Coordinates of C-alpha atoms in Angstrom, one line a residue:
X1 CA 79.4 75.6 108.2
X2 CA 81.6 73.6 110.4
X3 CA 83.3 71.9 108.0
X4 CA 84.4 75.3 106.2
X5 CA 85.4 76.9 109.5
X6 CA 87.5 73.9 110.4
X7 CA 89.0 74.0 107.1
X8 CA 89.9 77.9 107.3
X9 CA 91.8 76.9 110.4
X10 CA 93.7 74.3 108.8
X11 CA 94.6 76.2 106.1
X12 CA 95.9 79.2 108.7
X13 CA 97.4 76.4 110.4
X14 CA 99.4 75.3 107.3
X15 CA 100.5 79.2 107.2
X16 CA 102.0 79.8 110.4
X17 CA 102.6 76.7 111.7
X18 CA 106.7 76.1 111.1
X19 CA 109.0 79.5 110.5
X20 CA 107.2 80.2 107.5
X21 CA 108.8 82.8 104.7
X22 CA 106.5 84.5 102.7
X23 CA 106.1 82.5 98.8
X24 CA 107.4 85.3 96.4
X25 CA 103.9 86.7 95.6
X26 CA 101.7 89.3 97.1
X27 CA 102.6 90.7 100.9
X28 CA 99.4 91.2 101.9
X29 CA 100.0 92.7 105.1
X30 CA 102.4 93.8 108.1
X31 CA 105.2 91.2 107.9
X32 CA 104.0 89.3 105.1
X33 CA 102.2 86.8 107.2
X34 CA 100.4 86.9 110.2
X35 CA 103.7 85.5 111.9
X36 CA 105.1 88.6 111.0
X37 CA 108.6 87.5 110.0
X38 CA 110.1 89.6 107.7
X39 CA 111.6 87.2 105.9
X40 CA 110.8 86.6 102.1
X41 CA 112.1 83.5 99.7
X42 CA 111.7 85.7 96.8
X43 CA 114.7 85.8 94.7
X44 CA 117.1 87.8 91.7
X45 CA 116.5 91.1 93.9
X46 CA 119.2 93.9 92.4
X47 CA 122.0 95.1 94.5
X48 CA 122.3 98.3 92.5
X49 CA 119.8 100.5 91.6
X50 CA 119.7 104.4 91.3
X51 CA 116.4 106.1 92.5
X52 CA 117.0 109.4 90.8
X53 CA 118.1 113.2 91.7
X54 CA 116.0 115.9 93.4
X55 CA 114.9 118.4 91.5
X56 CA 114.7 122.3 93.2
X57 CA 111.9 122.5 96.1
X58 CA 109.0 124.5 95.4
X59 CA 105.6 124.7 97.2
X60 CA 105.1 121.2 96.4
X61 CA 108.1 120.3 98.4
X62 CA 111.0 118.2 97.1
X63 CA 110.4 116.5 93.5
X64 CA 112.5 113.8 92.0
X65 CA 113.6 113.6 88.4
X66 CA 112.5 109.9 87.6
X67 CA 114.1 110.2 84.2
X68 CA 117.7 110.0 86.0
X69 CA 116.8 106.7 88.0
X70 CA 117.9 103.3 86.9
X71 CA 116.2 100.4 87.6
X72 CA 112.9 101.2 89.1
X73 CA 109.9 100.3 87.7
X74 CA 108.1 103.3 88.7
X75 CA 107.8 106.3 91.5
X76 CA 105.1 107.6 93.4
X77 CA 104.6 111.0 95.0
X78 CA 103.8 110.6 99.1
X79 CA 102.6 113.7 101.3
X80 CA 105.8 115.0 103.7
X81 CA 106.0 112.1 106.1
X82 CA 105.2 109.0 105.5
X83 CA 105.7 105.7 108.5
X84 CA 102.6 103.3 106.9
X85 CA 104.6 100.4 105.4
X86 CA 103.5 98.9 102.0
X87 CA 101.2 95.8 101.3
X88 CA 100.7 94.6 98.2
X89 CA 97.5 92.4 97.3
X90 CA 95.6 91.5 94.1
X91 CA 97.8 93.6 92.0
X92 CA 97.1 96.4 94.1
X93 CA 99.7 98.4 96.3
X94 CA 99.1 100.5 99.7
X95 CA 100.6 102.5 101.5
X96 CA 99.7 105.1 104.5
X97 CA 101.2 108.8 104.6
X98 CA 99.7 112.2 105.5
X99 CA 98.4 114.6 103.4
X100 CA 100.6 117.3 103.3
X101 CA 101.5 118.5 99.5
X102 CA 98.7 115.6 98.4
X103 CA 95.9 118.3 98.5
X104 CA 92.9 117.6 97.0
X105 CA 91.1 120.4 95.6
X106 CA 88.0 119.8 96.9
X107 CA 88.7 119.6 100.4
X108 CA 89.2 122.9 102.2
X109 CA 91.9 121.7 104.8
X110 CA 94.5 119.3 104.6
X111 CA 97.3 117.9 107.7
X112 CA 95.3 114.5 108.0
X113 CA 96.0 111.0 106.3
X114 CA 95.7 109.1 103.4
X115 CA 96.0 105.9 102.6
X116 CA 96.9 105.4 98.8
X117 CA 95.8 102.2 96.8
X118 CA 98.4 101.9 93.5
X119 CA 98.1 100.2 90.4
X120 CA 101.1 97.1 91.2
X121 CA 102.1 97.4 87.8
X122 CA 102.0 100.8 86.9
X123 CA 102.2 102.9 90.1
X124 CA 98.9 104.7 89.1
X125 CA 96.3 106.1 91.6
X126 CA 92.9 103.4 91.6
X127 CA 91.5 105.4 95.2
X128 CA 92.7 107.2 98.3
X129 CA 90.8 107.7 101.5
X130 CA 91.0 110.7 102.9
X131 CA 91.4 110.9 107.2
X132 CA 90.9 114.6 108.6
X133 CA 93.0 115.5 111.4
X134 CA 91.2 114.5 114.7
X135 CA 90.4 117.7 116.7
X136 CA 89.4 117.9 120.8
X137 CA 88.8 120.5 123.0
X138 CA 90.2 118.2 125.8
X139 CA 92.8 119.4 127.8
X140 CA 96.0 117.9 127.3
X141 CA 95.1 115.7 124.4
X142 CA 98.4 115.1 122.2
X143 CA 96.9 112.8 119.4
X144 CA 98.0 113.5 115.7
X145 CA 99.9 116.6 117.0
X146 CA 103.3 116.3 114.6
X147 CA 100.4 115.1 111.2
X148 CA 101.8 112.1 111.0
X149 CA 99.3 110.8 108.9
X150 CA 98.6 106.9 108.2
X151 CA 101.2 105.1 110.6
X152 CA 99.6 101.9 110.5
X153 CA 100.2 99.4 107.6
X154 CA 96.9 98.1 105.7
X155 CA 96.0 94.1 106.0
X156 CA 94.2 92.6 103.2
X157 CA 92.0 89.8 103.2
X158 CA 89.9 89.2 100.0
X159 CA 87.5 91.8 98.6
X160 CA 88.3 93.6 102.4
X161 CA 91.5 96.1 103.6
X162 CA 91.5 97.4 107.1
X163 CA 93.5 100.0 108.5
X164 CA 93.9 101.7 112.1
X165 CA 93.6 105.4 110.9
X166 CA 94.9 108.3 111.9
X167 CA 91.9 109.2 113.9
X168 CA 91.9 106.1 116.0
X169 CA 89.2 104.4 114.0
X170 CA 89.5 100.6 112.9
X171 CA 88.3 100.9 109.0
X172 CA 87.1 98.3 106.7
X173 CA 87.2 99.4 103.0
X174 CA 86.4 97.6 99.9
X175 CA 89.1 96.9 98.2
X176 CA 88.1 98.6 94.7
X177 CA 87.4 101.8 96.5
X178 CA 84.0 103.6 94.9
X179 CA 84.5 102.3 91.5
X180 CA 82.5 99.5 92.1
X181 CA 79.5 101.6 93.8
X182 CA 79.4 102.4 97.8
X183 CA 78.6 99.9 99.5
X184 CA 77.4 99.8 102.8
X185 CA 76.3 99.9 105.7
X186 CA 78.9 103.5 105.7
X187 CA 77.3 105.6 102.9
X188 CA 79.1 109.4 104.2
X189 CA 82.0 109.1 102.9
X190 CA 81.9 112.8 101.2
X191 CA 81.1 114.1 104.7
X192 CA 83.4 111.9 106.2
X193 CA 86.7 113.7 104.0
X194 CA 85.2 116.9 103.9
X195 CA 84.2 117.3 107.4
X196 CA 81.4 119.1 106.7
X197 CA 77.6 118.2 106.9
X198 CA 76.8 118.8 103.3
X199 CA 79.9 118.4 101.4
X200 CA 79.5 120.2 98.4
X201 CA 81.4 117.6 96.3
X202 CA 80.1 114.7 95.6
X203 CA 82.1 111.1 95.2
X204 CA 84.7 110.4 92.4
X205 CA 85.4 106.7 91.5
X206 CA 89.0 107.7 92.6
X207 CA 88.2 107.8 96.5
X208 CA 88.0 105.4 98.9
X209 CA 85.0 103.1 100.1
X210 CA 84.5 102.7 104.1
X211 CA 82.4 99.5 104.4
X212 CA 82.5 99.8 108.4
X213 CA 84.4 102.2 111.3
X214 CA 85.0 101.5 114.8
X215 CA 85.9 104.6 116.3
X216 CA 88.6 103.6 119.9
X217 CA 88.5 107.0 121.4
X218 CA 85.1 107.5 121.6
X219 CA 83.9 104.3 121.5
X220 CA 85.9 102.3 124.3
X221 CA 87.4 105.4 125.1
X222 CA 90.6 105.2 124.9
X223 CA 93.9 108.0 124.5
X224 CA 96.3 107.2 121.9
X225 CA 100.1 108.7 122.7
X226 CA 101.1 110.7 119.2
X227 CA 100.3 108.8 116.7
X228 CA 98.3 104.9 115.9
X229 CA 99.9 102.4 114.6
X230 CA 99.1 99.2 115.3
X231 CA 98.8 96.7 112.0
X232 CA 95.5 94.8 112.0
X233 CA 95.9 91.2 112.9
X234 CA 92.9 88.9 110.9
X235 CA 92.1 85.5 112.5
X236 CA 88.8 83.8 111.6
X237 CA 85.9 86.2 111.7
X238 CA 87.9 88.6 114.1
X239 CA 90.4 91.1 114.0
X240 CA 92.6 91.9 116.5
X241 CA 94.6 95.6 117.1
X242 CA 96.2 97.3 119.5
X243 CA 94.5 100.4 121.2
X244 CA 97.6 102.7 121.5
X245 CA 96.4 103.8 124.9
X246 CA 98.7 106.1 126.4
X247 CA 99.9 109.2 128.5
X248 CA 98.9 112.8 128.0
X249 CA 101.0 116.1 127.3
X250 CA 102.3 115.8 130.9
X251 CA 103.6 112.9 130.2
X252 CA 102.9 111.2 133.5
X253 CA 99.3 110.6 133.7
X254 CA 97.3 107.8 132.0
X255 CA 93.8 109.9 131.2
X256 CA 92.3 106.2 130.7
X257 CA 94.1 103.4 132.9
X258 CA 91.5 100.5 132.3
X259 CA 91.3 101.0 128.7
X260 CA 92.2 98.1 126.8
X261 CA 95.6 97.7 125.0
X262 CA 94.4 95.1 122.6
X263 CA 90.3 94.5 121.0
X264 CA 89.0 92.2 118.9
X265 CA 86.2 93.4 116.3
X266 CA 83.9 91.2 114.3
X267 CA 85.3 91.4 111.1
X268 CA 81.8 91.9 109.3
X269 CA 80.3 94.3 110.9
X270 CA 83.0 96.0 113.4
X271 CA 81.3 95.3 116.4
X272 CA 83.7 95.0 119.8
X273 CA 83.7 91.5 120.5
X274 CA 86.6 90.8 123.1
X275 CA 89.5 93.1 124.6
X276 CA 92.6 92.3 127.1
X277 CA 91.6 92.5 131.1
X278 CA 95.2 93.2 132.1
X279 CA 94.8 96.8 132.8
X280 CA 98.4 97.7 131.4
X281 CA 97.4 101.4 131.3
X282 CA 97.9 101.0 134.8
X283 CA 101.8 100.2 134.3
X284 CA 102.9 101.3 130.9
X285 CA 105.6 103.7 130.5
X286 CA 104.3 105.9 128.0
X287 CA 102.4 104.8 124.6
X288 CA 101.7 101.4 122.8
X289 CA 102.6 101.1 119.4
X290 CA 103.5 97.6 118.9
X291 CA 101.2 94.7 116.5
X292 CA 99.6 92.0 117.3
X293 CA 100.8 88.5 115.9
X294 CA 99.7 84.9 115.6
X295 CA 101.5 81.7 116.8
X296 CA 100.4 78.7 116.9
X297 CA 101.2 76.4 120.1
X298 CA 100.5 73.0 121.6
X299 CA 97.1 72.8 119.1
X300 CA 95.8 76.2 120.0
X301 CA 95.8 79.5 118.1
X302 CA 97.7 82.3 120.4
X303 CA 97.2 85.8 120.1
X304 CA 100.8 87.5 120.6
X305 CA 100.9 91.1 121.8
X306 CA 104.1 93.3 122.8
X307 CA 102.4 96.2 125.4
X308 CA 103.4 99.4 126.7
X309 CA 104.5 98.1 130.2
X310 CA 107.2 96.3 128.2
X311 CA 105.9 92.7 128.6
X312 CA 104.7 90.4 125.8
X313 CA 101.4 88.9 126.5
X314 CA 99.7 86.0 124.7
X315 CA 96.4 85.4 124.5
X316 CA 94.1 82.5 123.4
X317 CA 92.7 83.5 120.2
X318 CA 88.8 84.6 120.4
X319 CA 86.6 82.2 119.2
X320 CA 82.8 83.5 120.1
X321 CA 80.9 84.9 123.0
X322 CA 78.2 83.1 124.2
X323 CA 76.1 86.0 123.9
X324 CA 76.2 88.2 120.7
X325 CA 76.0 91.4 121.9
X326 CA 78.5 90.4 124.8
X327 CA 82.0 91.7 125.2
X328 CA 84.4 89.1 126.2
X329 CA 87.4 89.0 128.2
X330 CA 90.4 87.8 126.1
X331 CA 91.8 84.9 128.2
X332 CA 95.8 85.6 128.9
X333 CA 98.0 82.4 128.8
X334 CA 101.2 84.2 129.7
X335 CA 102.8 87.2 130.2
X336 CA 106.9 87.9 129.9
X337 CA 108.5 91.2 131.2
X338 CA 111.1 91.8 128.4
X339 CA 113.1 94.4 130.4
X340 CA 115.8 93.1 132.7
X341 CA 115.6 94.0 136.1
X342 CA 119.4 96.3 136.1
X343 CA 117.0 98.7 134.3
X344 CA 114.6 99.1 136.7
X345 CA 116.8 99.9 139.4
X346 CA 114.2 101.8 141.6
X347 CA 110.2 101.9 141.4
X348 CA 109.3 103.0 138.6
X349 CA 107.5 106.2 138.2
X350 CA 106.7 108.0 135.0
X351 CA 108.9 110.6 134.2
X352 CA 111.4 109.8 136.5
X353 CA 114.5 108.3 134.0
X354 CA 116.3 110.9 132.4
X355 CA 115.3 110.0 128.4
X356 CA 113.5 113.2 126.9
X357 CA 117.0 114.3 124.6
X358 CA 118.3 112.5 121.3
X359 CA 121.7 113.2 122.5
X360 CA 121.4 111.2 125.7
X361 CA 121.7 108.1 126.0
X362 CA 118.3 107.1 128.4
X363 CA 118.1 105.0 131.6
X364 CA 115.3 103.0 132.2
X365 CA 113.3 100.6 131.0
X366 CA 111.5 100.3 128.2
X367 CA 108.2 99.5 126.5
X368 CA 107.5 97.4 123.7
X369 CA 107.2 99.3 119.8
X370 CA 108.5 96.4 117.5
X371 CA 105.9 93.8 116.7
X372 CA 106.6 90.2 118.3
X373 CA 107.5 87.4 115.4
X374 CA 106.5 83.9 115.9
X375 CA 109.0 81.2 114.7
X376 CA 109.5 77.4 115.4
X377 CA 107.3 77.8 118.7
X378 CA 109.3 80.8 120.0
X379 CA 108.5 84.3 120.3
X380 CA 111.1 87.0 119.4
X381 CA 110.6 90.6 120.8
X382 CA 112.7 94.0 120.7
X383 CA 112.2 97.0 123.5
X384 CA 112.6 100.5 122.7
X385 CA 111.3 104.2 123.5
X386 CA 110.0 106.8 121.5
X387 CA 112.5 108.4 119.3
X388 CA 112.4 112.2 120.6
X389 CA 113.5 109.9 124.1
X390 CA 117.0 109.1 122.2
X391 CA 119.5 106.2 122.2
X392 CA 119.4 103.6 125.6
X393 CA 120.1 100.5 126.9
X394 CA 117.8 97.7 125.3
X395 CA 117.2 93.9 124.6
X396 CA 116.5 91.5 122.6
X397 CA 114.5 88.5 123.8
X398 CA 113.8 85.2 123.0
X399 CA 110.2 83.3 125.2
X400 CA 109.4 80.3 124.5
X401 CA 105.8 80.2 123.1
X402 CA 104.6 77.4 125.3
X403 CA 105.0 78.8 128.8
X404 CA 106.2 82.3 128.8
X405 CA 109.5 81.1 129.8
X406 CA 112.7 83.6 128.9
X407 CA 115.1 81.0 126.6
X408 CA 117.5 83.9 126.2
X409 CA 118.0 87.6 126.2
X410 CA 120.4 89.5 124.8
X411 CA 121.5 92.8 125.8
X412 CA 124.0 93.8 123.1
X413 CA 121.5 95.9 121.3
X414 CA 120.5 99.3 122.3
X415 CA 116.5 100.5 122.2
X416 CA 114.8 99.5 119.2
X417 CA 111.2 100.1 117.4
X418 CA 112.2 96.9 114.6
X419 CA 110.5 93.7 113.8
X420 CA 113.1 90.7 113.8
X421 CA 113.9 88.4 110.8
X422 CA 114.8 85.0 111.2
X423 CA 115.4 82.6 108.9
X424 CA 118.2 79.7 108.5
X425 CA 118.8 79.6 112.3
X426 CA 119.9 82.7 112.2
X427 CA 118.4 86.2 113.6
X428 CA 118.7 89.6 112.1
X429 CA 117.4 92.9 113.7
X430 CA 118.2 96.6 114.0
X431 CA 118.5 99.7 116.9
X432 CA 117.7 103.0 116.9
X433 CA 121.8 103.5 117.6
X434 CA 122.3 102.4 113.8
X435 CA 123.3 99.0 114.3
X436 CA 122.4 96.3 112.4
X437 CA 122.6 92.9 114.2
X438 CA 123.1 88.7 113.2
X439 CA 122.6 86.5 116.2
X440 CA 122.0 83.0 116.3
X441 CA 118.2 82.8 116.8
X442 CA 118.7 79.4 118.8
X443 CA 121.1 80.2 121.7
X444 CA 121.3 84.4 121.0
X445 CA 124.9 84.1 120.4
X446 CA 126.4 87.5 118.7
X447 CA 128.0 87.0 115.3
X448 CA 128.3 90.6 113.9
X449 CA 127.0 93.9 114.0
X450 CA 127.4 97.0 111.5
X451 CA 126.9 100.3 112.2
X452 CA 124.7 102.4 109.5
X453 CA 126.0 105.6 111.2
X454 CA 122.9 106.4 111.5
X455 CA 119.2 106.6 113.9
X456 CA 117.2 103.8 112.3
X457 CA 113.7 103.2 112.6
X458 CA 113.7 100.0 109.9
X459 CA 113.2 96.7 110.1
X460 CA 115.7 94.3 108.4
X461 CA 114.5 92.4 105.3
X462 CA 115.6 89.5 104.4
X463 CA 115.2 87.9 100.5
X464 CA 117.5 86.4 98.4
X465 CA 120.3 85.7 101.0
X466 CA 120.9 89.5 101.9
X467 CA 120.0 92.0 104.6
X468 CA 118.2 95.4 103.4
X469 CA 117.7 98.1 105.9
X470 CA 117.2 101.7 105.3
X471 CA 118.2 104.6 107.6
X472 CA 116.8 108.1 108.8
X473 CA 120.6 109.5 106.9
X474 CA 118.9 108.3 103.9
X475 CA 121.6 105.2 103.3
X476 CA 119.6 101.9 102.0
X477 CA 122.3 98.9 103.4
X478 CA 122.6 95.6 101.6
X479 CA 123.9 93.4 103.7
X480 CA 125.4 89.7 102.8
X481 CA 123.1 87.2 105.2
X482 CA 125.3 85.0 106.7
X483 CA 127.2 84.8 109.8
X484 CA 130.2 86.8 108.4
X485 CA 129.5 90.3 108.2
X486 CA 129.9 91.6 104.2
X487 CA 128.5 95.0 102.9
X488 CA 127.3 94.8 100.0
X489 CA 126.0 98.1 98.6
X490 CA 125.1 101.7 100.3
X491 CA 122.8 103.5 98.0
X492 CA 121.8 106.6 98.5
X493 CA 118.0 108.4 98.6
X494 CA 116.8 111.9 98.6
X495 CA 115.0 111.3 101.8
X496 CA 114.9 110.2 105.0
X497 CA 113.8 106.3 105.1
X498 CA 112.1 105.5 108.3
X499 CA 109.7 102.4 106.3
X500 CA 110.8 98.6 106.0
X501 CA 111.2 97.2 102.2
X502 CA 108.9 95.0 101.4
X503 CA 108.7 92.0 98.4
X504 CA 106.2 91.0 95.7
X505 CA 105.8 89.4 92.8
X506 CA 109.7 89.8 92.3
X507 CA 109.6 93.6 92.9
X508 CA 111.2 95.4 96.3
X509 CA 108.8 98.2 97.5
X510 CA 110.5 101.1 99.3
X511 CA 109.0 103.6 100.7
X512 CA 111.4 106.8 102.2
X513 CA 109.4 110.0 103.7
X514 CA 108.0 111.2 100.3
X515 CA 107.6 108.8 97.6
X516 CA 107.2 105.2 97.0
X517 CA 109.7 103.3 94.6
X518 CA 109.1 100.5 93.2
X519 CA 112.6 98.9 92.0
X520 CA 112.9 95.7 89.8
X521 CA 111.9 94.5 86.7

């Protein structure tokens, strides 16, 4: 037994243990790797495609003629809104939206989530899960309010997917959904969609299998701001995602300021096993959306965690309590506030910076939404606000890994949500403004930035020695990588793109608000 756990650590060692790029094949989960670079070696991606014209709206919402696209593989109907990025594992594809104009006849109401598993090679439907809205009587409870849906990406690991849902549950499901039976030890599934305590459907081999749930707001209890989101980090027998704890409708009070930000579940049976002790409900500025990612550093696996307070913690990765049934502490290493000090002026009280308008641009400081990326023993981190708080001042930094330190920070970029790339030395990331940005990942030396006219809410990709970014205007950039700035193509979607392409198996995955192309041969 020891031999095969030390083995399973050398192996994830192996993984994350330079600035890895993901091989080409699957991307099994947020970022490709548990590093969460988004940075792929994969090559011969197109620079032109066409992904069809709209056809006229009807009660369905918008359709697309697929028969005038060029170059795509295939197309797949999402609900209205869709911000779950794609994974693709084991010639499977999935993907997280809501359920609007995905109804399913059986179910009386729809406005929850789904989370869609595809066929890779032909876009069809194997199983979705359906996730009812969560409902509260509690005063002041602003969870799920805009039906977001799925905003979290899926991670894969084997026969095994797990997914933060739309509720605020942590949910294991078997990969093949119900057409391999129901397994257990969660057997309600019908009642589970349905909502109701004696479903009068009964399951289809076309729905999703929940092997396990851990339920955050009831369970710890915790209040997620708008929407969860946090990607599942695996590590070992644990899993590791982020809480989303968060202000109310006022805005300004914390309903549960000890809550934990981060928890760690067994990832057999779902039991809480560890959570954070900083008490950053106490501080944070208004929700946690960010991911957790792994690094490691000086021999030692560290958990990496951007919060709501805006400071990137690391943690030392779980390993056991010496007590089953016991609930650790998570042991902090270091903590780095990512915000510089000009934008905390005065004290800092909730509600205080003018933000709250799109058209302003926001003082203040800033919490953490982009997930952290681990690369050659630094840590890379964006800052940024909720969109509805609009454009503001933000940063880029660079810690070392070791100690916490700051090794640089750059302030050229305005508040961003994105996940950074880096790859060949050199760093490429976007802002909510439009910009897209190349520094020098080593020293955070400016070469060139580009402006998408445009809010976006994507991460770059990199693959193949160019840039893709989509935008909210519905522009898809492809960008030259390199130090000199070259455009390469603008192509142009029906829809809003909020998602980040993804790579696999020599096929780009892009995913705008309502359907999922797959584009390549």
């Amino acid at each position: 037994m020891r031999l095969n756990i030390r083995l399973f650590t050398i192996t994830c060692w192996v993984l994350v243990s330079t600035c890895s790029l993901v091989r080409g094949g699957d991307w099994p989960q947020w970022g490709g790797l548990p590093t969460r670079n988004m940075v792929s070696d994969a090559r011969h991606l197109p620079v032109s495609f066409d992904p069809g014209k709209p056809r006229m709206k009807g009660s369905g919402g918008m359709q697309m003629d697929i028969s005038s696209a060029k170059g795509l593989k295939w197309a797949v109907r999402l609900g209205s809104h869709t911000y779950g990025n794609t994974v693709v594992a084991d010639g499977r594809v999935y993907i997280g939206t809501n359920d609007d104009y995905l109804h399913d006849p059986r179910l009386r109401e729809t406005g929850g989530g789904r989370i869609l598993c595809l066929d890779e090679e032909s876009g069809k439907l194997l199983w979705q899960l359906v996730v009812p809205r969560f409902r509260t009587t509690l005063k002041g409870f602003n969870y799920d309010d805009m039906r977001l849906g799925i905003c979290a990406s899926v991670t894969v690991e084997g026969n095994r997917a797990y997914v933060v849902s739309s509720r605020g549950e942590v949910v294991c499901l078997d990969v093949e959904g119900q057409a391999n039976g129901n397994d257990g030890p969660f057997m309600d599934e019908a009642q589970y969609m349905s909502e109701q305590e004696n479903p009068e459907f009964s399951l289809q081999s076309t729905d999703g299998d929940i092997i396990w749930i851990y339920d955050t707001i009831k369970e710890l209890p915790c209040w997620p701001q708008d929407a969860s989101s946090s990607a599942v980090l695996v590590y070992g027998d644990y899993l590791y995602a982020g809480t989303s704890n968060g202000v109310d409708l006022s805005h300004r009070n914390v309903p549960y300021p000890d809550a934990p930000s981060l928890i760690v579940l067994d990832k057999r049976t779902g039991r809480l096993a560890a959570q954070d002790g900083e008490q950053i409900g106490r501080t944070l500025f208004h929700g946690q959306w960010s991911s957790p990612c792994l690094g490691p550093v000086d021999g030692r696996a560290l958990i990496i965690y951007g919060a709501g307070d805006g400071c990137c913690y690391a943690f030392e990765a779980f390993v056991g309590a010496s007590r089953g049934d016991e609930v650790a502490e998570l042991q902090k290493i270091w903590a780095c506030d990512c915000n510089p000090a000009a934008y905390k002026s005065r004290p800092y009280q909730r509600g205080q910076y003018h933000s709250f308008n799109s058209d302003f641009y926001g003082e203040g400081p800033s919490e953490i939404i982009g997930t952290p990326v681990f690369c050659d023993n630094r840590v890379y981190v964006t800052v940024g606000q909720d969109t509805r708080h609009g454009r503001g001042a933000g940063a880029l930094t660079c810690i070392d890994a070791a100690d916490g330190n700051m090794l640089w920070q750059s302030t050229e970029i305005d508040r961003s949500m994105a996940t950074v790339s880096v790859v060949d030395g050199l760093l490429y990331v976007t802002d909510y403004s439009g910009f897209i940005h190349c520094l020098d990942a080593g020293t955070g030396e400016h070469y060139w930035k580009h402006g998408t006219e445009s809010p976006t809410w994507s991460s770059t990709l990199v693959a193949d020695g160019k840039v893709y970014v989509g935008t909210e205007k519905r522009d898809f950039r492809i960008m030259q990588a390199g130090k000199r700035k070259k455009v390469l193509n603008t192509i142009r979607f029906p829809d809003k793109i909020y998602n980040t392409p993804v790579v696999a198996n020599g096929v780009m995955y892009i995913a705008t608000e309502r359907y999922l192309y797959a584009v390549g041969n």
